[in-house]
Every structure is written in C-alpha cells, then in structure tokens.
GROMACS .gro file of C-alpha atoms in nm:
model
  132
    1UNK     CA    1   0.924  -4.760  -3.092
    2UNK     CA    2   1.205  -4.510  -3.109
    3UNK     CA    3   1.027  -4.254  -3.279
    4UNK     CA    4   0.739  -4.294  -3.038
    5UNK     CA    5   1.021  -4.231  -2.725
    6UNK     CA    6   1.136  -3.922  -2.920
    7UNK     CA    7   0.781  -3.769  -2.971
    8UNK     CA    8   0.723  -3.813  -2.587
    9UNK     CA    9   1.054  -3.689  -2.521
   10UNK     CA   10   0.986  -3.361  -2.758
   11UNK     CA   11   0.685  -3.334  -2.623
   12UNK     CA   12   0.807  -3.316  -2.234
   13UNK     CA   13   1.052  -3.129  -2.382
   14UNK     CA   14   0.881  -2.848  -2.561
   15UNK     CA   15   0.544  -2.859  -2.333
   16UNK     CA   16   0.539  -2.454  -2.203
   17UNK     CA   17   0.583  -2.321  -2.597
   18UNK     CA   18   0.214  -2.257  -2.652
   19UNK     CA   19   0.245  -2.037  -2.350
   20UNK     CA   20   0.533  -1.899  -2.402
   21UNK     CA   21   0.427  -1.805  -2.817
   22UNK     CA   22   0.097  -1.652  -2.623
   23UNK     CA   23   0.299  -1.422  -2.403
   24UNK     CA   24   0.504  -1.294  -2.692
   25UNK     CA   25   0.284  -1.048  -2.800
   26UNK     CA   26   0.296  -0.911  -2.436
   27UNK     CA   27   0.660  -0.842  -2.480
   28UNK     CA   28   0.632  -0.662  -2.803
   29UNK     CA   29   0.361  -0.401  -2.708
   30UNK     CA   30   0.542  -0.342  -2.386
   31UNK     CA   31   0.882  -0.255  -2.577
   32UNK     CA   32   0.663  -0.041  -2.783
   33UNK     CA   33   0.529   0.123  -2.502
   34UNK     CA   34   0.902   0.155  -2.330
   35UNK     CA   35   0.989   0.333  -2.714
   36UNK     CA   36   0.766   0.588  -2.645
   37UNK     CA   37   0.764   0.638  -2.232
   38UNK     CA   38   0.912   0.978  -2.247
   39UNK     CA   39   0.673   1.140  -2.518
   40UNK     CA   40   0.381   1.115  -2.400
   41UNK     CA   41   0.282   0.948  -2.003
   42UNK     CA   42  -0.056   0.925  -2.065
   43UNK     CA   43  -0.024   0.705  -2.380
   44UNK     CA   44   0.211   0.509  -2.185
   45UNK     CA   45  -0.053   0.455  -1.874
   46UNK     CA   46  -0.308   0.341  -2.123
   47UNK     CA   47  -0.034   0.103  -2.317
   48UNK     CA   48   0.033  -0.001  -1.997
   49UNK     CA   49  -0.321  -0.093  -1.867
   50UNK     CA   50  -0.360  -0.215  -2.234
   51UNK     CA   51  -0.090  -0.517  -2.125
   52UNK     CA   52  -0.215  -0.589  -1.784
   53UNK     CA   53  -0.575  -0.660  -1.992
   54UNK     CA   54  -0.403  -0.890  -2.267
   55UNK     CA   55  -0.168  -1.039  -1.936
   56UNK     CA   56  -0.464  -1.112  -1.755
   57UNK     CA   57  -0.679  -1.254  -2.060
   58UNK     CA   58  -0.327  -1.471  -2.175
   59UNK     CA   59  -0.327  -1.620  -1.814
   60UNK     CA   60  -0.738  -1.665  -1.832
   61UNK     CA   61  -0.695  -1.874  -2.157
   62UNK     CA   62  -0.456  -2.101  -1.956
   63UNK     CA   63  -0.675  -2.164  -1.676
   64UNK     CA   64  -0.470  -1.916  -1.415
   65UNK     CA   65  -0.679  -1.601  -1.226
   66UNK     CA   66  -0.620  -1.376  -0.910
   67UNK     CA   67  -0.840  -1.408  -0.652
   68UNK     CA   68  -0.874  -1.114  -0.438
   69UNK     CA   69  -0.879  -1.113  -0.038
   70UNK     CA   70  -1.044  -0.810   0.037
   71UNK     CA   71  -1.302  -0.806   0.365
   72UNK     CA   72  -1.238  -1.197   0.344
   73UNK     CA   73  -1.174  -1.386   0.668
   74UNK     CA   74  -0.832  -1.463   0.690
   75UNK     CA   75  -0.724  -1.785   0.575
   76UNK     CA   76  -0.364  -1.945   0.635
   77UNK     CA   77  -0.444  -2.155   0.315
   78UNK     CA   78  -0.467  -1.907   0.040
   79UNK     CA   79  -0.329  -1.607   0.273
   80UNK     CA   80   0.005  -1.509   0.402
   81UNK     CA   81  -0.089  -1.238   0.702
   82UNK     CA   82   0.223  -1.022   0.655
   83UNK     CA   83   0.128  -0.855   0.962
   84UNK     CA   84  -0.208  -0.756   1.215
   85UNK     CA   85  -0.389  -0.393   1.260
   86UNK     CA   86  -0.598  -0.344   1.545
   87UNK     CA   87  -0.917  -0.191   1.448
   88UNK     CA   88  -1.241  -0.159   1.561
   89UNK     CA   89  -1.384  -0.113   1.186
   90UNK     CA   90  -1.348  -0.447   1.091
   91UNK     CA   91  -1.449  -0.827   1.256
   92UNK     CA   92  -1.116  -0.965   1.359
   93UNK     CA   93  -0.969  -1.189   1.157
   94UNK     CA   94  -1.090  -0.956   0.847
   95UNK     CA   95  -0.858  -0.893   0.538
   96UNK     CA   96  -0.795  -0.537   0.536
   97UNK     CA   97  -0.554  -0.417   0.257
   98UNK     CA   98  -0.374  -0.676  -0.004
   99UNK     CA   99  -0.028  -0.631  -0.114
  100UNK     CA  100  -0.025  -0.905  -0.357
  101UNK     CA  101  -0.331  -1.115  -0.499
  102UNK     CA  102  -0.349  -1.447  -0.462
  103UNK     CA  103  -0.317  -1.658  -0.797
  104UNK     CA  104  -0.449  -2.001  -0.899
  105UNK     CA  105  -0.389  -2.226  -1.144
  106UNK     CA  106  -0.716  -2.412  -1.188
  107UNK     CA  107  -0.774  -2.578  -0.876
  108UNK     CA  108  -0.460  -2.543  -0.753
  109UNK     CA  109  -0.287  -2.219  -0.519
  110UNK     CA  110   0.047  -2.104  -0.698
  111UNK     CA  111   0.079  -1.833  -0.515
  112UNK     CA  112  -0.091  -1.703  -0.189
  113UNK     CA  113  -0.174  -1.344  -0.116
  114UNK     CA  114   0.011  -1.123   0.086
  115UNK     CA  115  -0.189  -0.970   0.330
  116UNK     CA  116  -0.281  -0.722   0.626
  117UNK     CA  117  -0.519  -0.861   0.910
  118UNK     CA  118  -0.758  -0.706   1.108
  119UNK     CA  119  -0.684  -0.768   1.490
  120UNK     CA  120  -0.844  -0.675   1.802
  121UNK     CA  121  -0.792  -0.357   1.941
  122UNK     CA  122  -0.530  -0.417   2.283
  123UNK     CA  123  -0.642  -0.288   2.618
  124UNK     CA  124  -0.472   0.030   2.600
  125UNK     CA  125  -0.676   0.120   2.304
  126UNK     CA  126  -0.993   0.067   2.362
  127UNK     CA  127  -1.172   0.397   2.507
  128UNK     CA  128  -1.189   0.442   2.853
  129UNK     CA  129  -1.515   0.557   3.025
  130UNK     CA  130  -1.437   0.878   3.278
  131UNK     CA  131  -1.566   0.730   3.572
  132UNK     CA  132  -1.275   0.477   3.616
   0.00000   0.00000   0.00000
C-alpha cells in the first residue's frame, strides 16, 4: 500500500518529463544556432525556422496548436481585441491583423489571441457628397 502511494506520488510528481525530454532537443539546436549567429545570418534564419517546425510538431504530438484569427469575426472567447480600426474594407467586427495566435490545448483555450478589430468608420470619416 505504501509503495502504491509512492508510485502515485512519483507519478504526480514527475508528470511534465516526457514533455520536457521532447523539448530538449529544441534547446540544443537553438544553442547551436546561437554558436554560429554571427557567421553566417542566413544559416541562422533557416536554423531558426528549422526550430519553430520541430516547436510546432513537439507541441502537435502533445495535443497543443495555434489557431489563427485572421478575417474571423471577432470573438471575446478565443480573442482579446487589443484595440478597433475603422475601415470600410472589412465587415465590422472582422479580425484584421493578429499580434499573437491563439493556442489550444485539445479542447481547451490556453491562451487567446491578441488582436486588431475592424470597426465602423465614425461620421467624420465617411465621404461626404458635395451637395451638402
């Protein structure tokens, strides 16, 4: 009976290590790519967008993606409207640019994203016609 408490214990204990042995390898390429930064930037950039893939494919095995807000309609649940545009190239209420993705872990929001909203355009700058 004591072991069994133990084992549950460890295993509370010690739950995040398959994810955190999975994002190791991230680590190591990007000190690699930090080594070599200054002698050549365009090995760097594609080291670089080498990690974001393996990132992104680590996260994927564990059930977490971005989703991406772009031309959505605006939604308080999964967005956080950082501020409004008026425009009259987009339906208000449109997503127009997306500083941060949103990210879930399977069903669940862990983070919403961050946001610019298309708003009506005010009174003052809408056209006019001539004859007023």
């Amino acid at each position: 009976k004591k072991r069994a408490i133990k084992d549950r214990s460890d295993l509370l204990k010690y739950q995040g290590e398959r994810v955190f042995t999975e994002l190791l390898p991230l680590i190591d390429n990007l000190e690699l790519a930090l080594q070599h930064a200054e002698s050549d930037p365009g090995a760097l950039k594609s080291g670089l967008q080498l990690i974001h893939k393996l990132f992104v494919d680590t996260l994927g095995k564990w059930e977490v993606r971005s989703e991406s807000a772009l031309g959505k309609d605006f939604d308080p649940v999964r967005h956080s409207a950082l501020s409004k545009v008026p425009t009259k190239d987009a339906k208000a209420g449109t997503v127009l640019n997306e500083f941060r993705k949103a990210y879930l872990y399977k069903d669940k929001l862990l983070r919403p994203a961050e946001v610019v909203v298309a708003a009506e355009p005010s009174a003052e700058e809408a056209p006019r016609d001539e004859g007023e």
